Each structure stands twice: as structure tokens, then as C-alpha cells.
Short mmCIF file of C-alpha atoms and ligand atoms in Angstrom, two decimals:
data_model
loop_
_atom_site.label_atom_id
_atom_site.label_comp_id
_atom_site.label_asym_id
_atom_site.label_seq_id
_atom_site.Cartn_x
_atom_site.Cartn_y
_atom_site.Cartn_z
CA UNK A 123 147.10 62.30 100.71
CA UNK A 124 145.32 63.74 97.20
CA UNK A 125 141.70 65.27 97.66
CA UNK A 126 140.57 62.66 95.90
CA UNK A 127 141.97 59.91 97.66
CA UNK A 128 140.23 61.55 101.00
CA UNK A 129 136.99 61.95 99.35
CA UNK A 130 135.62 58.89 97.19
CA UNK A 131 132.00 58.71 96.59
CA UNK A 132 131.65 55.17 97.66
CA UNK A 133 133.56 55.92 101.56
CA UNK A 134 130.94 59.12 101.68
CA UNK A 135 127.90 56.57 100.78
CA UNK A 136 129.05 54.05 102.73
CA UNK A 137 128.80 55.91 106.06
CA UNK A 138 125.53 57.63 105.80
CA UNK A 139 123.75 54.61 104.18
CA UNK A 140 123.94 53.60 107.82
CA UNK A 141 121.83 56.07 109.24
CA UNK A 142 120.24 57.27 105.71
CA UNK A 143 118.95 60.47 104.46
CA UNK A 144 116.47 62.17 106.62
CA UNK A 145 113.89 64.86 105.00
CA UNK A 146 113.09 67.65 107.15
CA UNK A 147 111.04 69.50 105.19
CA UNK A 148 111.17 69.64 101.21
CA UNK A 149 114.41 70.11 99.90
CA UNK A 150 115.92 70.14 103.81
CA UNK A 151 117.89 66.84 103.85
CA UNK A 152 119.65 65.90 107.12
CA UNK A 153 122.59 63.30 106.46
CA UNK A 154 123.62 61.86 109.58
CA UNK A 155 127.55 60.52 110.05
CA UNK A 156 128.43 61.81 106.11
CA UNK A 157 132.25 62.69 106.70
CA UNK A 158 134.46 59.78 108.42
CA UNK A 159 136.61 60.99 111.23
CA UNK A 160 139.58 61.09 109.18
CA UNK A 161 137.96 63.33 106.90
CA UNK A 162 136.89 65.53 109.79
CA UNK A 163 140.02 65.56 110.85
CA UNK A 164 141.65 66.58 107.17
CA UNK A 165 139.11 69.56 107.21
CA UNK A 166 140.20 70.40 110.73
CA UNK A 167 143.53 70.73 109.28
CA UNK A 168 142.44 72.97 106.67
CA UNK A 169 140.62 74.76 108.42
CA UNK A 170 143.32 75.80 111.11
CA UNK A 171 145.25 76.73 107.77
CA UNK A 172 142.54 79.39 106.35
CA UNK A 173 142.78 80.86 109.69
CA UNK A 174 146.14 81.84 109.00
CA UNK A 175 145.37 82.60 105.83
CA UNK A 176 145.56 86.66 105.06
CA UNK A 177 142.15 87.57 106.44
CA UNK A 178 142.24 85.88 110.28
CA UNK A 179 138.66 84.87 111.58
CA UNK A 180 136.40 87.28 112.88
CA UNK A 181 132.97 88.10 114.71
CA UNK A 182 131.00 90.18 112.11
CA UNK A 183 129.28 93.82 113.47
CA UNK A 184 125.93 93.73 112.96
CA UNK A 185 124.72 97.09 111.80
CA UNK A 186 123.09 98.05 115.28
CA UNK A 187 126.69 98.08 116.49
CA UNK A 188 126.04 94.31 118.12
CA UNK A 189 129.11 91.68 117.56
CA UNK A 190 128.17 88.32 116.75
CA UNK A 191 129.60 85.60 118.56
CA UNK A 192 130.27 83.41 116.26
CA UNK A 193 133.68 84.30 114.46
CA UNK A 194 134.00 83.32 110.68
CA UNK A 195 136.51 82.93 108.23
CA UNK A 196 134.96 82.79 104.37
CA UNK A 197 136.38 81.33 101.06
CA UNK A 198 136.22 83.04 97.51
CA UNK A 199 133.64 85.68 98.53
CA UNK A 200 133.98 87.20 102.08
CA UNK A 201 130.70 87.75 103.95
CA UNK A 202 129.80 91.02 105.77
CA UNK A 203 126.52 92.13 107.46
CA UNK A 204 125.02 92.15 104.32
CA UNK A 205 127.31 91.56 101.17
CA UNK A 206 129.32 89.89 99.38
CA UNK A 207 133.32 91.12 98.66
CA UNK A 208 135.91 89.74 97.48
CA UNK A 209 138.34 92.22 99.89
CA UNK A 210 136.98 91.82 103.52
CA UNK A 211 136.40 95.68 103.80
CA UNK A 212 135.12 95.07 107.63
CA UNK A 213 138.35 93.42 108.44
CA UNK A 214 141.77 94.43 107.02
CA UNK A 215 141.17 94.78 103.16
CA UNK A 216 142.63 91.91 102.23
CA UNK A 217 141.30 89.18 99.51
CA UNK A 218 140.72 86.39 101.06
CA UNK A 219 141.79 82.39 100.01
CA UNK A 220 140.14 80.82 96.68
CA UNK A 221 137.38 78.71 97.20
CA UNK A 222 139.22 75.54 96.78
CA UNK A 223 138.59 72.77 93.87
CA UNK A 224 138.18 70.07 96.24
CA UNK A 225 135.51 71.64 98.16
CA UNK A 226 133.78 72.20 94.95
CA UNK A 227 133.90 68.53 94.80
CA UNK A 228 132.84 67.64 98.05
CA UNK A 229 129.49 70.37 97.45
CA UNK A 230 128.69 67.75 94.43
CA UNK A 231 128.87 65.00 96.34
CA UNK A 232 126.92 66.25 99.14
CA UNK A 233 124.11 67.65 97.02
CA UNK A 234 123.86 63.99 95.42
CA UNK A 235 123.87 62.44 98.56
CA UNK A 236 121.08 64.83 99.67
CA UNK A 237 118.93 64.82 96.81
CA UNK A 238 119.74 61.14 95.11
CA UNK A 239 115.88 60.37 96.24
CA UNK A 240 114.06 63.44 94.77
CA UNK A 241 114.89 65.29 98.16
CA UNK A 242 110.70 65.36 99.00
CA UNK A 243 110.45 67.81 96.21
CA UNK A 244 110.65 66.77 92.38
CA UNK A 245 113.55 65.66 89.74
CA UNK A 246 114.64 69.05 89.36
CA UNK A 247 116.94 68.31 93.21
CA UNK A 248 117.94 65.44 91.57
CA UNK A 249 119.58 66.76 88.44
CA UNK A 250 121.42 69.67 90.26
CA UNK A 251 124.89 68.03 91.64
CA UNK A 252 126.76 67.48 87.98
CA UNK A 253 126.23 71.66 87.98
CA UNK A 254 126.30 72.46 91.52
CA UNK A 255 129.29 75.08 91.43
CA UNK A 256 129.81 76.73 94.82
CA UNK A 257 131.89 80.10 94.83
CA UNK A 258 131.83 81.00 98.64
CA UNK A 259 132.24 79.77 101.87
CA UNK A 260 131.18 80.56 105.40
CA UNK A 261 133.68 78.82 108.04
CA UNK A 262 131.83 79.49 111.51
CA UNK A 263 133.72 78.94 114.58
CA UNK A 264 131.70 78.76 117.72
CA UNK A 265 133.05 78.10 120.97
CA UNK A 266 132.60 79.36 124.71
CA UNK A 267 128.63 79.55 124.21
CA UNK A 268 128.59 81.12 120.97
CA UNK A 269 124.77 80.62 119.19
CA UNK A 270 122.96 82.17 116.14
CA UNK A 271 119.97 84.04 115.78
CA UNK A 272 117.06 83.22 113.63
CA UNK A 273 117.55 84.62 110.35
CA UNK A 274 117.22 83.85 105.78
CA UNK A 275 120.55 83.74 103.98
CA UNK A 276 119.62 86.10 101.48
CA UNK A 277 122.54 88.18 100.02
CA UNK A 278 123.32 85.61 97.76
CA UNK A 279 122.05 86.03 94.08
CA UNK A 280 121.14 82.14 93.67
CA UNK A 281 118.57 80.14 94.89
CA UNK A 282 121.33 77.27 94.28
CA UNK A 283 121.27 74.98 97.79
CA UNK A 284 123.30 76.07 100.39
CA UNK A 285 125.89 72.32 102.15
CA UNK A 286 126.19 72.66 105.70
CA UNK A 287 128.80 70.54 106.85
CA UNK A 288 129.33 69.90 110.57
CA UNK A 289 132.63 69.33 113.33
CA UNK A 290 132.99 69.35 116.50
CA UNK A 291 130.84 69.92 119.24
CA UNK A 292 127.17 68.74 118.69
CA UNK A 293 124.45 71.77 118.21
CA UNK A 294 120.51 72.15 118.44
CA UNK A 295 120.03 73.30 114.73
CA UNK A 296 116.80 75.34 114.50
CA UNK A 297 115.09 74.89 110.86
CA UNK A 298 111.96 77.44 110.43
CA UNK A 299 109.57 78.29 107.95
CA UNK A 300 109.97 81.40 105.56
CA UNK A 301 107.32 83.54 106.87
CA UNK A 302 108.88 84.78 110.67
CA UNK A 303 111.66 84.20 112.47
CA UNK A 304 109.54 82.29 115.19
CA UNK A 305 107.09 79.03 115.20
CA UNK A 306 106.42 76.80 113.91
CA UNK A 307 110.17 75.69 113.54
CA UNK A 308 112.06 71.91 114.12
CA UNK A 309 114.84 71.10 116.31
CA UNK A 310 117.34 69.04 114.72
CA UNK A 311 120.50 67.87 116.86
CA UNK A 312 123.71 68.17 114.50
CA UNK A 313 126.46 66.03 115.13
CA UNK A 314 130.08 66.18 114.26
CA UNK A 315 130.40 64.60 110.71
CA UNK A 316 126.66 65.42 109.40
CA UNK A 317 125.98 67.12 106.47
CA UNK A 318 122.49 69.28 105.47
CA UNK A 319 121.84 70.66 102.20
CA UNK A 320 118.81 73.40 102.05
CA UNK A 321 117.45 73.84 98.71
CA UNK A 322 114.49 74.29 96.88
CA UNK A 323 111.64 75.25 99.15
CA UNK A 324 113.86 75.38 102.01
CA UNK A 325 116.28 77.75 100.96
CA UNK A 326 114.71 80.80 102.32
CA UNK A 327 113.71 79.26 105.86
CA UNK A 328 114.81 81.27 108.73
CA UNK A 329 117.27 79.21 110.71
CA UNK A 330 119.40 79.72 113.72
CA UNK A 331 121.85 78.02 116.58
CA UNK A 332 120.42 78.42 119.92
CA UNK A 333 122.47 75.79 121.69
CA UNK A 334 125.74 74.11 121.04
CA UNK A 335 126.46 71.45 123.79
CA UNK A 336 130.00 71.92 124.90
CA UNK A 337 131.86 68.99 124.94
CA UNK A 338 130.55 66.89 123.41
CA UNK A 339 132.90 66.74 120.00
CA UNK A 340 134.07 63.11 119.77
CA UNK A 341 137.82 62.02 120.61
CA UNK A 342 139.82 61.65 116.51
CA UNK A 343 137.22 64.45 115.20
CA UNK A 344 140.28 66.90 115.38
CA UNK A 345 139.07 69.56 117.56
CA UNK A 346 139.32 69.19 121.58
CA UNK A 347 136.73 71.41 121.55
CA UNK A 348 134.20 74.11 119.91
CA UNK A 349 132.32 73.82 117.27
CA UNK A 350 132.96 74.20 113.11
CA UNK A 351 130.19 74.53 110.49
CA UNK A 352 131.11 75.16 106.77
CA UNK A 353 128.53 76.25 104.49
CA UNK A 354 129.09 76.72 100.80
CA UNK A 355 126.95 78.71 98.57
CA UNK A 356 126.30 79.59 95.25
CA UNK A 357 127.13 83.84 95.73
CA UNK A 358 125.55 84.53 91.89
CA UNK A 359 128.13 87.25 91.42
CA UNK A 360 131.27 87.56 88.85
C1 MD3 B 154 118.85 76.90 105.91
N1 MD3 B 154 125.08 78.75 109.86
O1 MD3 B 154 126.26 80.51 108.21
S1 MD3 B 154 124.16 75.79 109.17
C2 MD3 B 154 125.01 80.56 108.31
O2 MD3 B 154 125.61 76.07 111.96
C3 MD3 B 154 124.33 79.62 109.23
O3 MD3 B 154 126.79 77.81 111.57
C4 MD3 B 154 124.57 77.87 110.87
O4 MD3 B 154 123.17 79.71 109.38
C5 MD3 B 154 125.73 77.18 111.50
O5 MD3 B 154 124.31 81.32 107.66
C6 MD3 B 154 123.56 76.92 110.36
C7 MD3 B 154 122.65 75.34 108.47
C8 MD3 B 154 122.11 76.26 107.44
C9 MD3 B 154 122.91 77.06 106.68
C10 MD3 B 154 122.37 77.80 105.65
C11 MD3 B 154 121.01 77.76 105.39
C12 MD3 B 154 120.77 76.23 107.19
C13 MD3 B 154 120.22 76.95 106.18
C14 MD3 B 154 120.43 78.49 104.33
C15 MD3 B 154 119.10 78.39 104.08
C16 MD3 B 154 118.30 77.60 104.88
FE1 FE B 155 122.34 80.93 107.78
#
């Protein structure tokens, strides 16, 4: 099936309509049920395909020597504790997959979705998807109790939004402010198939993954277990 075929605008709408666009805090939109099962599935497929791909997942060392425990595999740009590459110097050296045309697609689409109503800040959300060009992806695996600490995404030179798409297991997502890594902050439940897009305002909060509830991904979402998140950014770099 084309990319295109998997991923028209009126199938994406269609599904969250029904539970609607949630703001969390300005320019934090939660999208509830945004991806259809089948599409879940597709991106399960890819995904399984960019492990194999020339630069395998892997937990990131943190520069006290700590390993995370979530393992990630990145697109266009590869991430390391704190920089962007386009050889994964941390890894094996290699450059890792293109950041595909599709996905740049799908980023539109979720940043319209997301922002189609102002997203709680003013038109300038609204006028962002036509030029919404993401260049890298983080592809976080987490299974077997894997979380994330509270912390900013930062490295990037943008303060374009950064699409946080969703598979698997379900997760307590922990939204902050961008003051400290501690209260006040939100719990938001993410569930396989959700989408969030953090811009604006919210696009320096401290966030984190203290929980994900083990299994609890639902049966045709393509993985038996564990949990994906895919979040494309906007790296600023050439
Ligand atoms: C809020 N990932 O990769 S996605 C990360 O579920 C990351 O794997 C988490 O935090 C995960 O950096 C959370 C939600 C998310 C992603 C990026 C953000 C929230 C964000 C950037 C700014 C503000
Ligand atoms: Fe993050």
C-alpha cells in the first residue's frame, strides 16, 4: 500500500473527532485515538525495519556513566547525550536512515490536527503545518519497566513543535512546567494510537515517563508487547 493511501487526512480526522483535541496547557495538544490500528500496525512494520537498519537501537550513556533504559533508534539526525550527528559516534559510526518523506507528511498532518483550533495559544499554531518540516526522529523503545526522567528537549536549534506519536503499551506521560524538573506537573495517560504535539509555550516543559503499564497494548496494534513513541523534531541544523 502507497504512504498516501495509509495516511489520508480525512481517516486521521475521522478517528480523533471522536474523542477530540484536548489542550493541556498552551500549545500542549493531546489527540486521543489519532492513528487507526492498521496504521499502527504499518509503523510497527517500519519500525522493526529501522532497527535493522545500519545503526541497531540502543540505550544512550548519560554522561555520569548511567545507561538509560529506554533504547532508541533515530532518523536523519542521530541523538546522543547531548547532540545532534548525522554518524552515531556513540554507537558504531555509521549514518543512520533518512528521515523519510512520508513521515514528513504525517508531522503536517499531526500539527494541523493539533493546532486546527488556535492550540490555546494564538494564529501563529495555526499557520505552522503547510511549513512544518521535521529533519529528525527519536524512535524510543521501552519495554521490561523502562521509564524516563524529567527533563527539556533542548539540543535542537528550533523552537518548531516537537509530534509525539504513541504504540503499544499505554504510559503515564508526565507534562511539567519550564522552570524545574518537579511540581507542579500533569499526568496524562497515553494510549496506543495518540498523538501530542508540544509547541509554542510548551516546548521547553520538562517532561518525563515514570510508568508504562505493561500489557496493556491492544490485540491488531502490532506489538505483543512494550512500548513505541516516535517523536519528530525540527533539529535547526544543515
Ligand atoms: C514536551 N520521549 O524522546 S514523548 C523524548 O514517550 C521524550 O518517549 C517521551 O521525551 C516518550 O525526548 C515523551 C512526549 C514529548 C516529547 C517531546 C517533548 C513531550 C515533549 C518536547 C517538549 C515538550
Ligand atoms: Fe523529551
Amino acid at each position: 500500500m502507497s504512504d498516501d493511501a495509509l495516511f489520508p487526512l480525512e481517516l486521521v480526522q475521522a478517528e480523533a473527532l471522536r474523542a477530540g483535541p484536548r489542550l493541556v496547557a498552551p500549545g500542549a495538544v493531546h489527540v486521543p485515538h489519532w492513528l487507526s490500528l492498521e496504521q499502527q500496525r504499518w509503523i510497527v512494520e517500519r519500525f522493526v525495519e529501522w532497527t535493522h537498519g545500519p545503526v541497531p537501537l540502543r540505550a544512550a550513556t548519560l554522561p555520569g556513566g548511567h545507561q538509560m533504559s529506554v533504547r532508541t533508534v533515530c532518523l536523519g539526525w542521530h541523538w546522543q547525550p547531548y547532540r545532534y550527528t548525522r554518524e552515531a559516534t556513540d554507537v558504531n559510526g555509521l549514518s543512520v536512515l533518512d528521515f523519510p518523506d512520508w513521515m514528513v507528511r504525517l508531522g503536517r498532518k499531526a500539527v494541523a490536527t493539533a493546532y486546527s483550533s488556535g492550540g490555546g495559544v494564538d494564529d501563529s499554531l495555526a499557520e505552522l503545518p503547510a511549513s512544518y518540516t521535521p529533519d529528525a526522529a527519536l524512535v524510543n523503545f521501552y519495554e521490561h519497566g523502562a521509564t524516563m526522567g524529567m527533563h527539556q528537549d533542548k539540543d535542537e536549534r528550533s523552537n518548531a513543535p516537537v509530534v509525539s506519536l504513541s504504540i503499544g503499551d499505554e504510559c503515564i506521560f508526565r507534562f511539567g512546567n519550564t522552570q524545574t524538573r518537579t511540581k507542579p506537573y500533569s499526568d496524562v495517560q497515553l494510549r496506543s494510537g495518540d498523538l501530542f504535539v508540544f509547541g509554542g509555550p510548551s516546548r521547553f516543559a520538562y517532561h518525563g515517563i515514570p510508568k508504562v503499564l505493561q500489557g496493556t497494548a491492544p490485540e491488531g496494534c502490532g506489538l505483543s508487547y512494550g512500548r513505541i513513541n516516535i517523536t519528530m523534531r525540527v533539529t535547526g541544523m544543515s
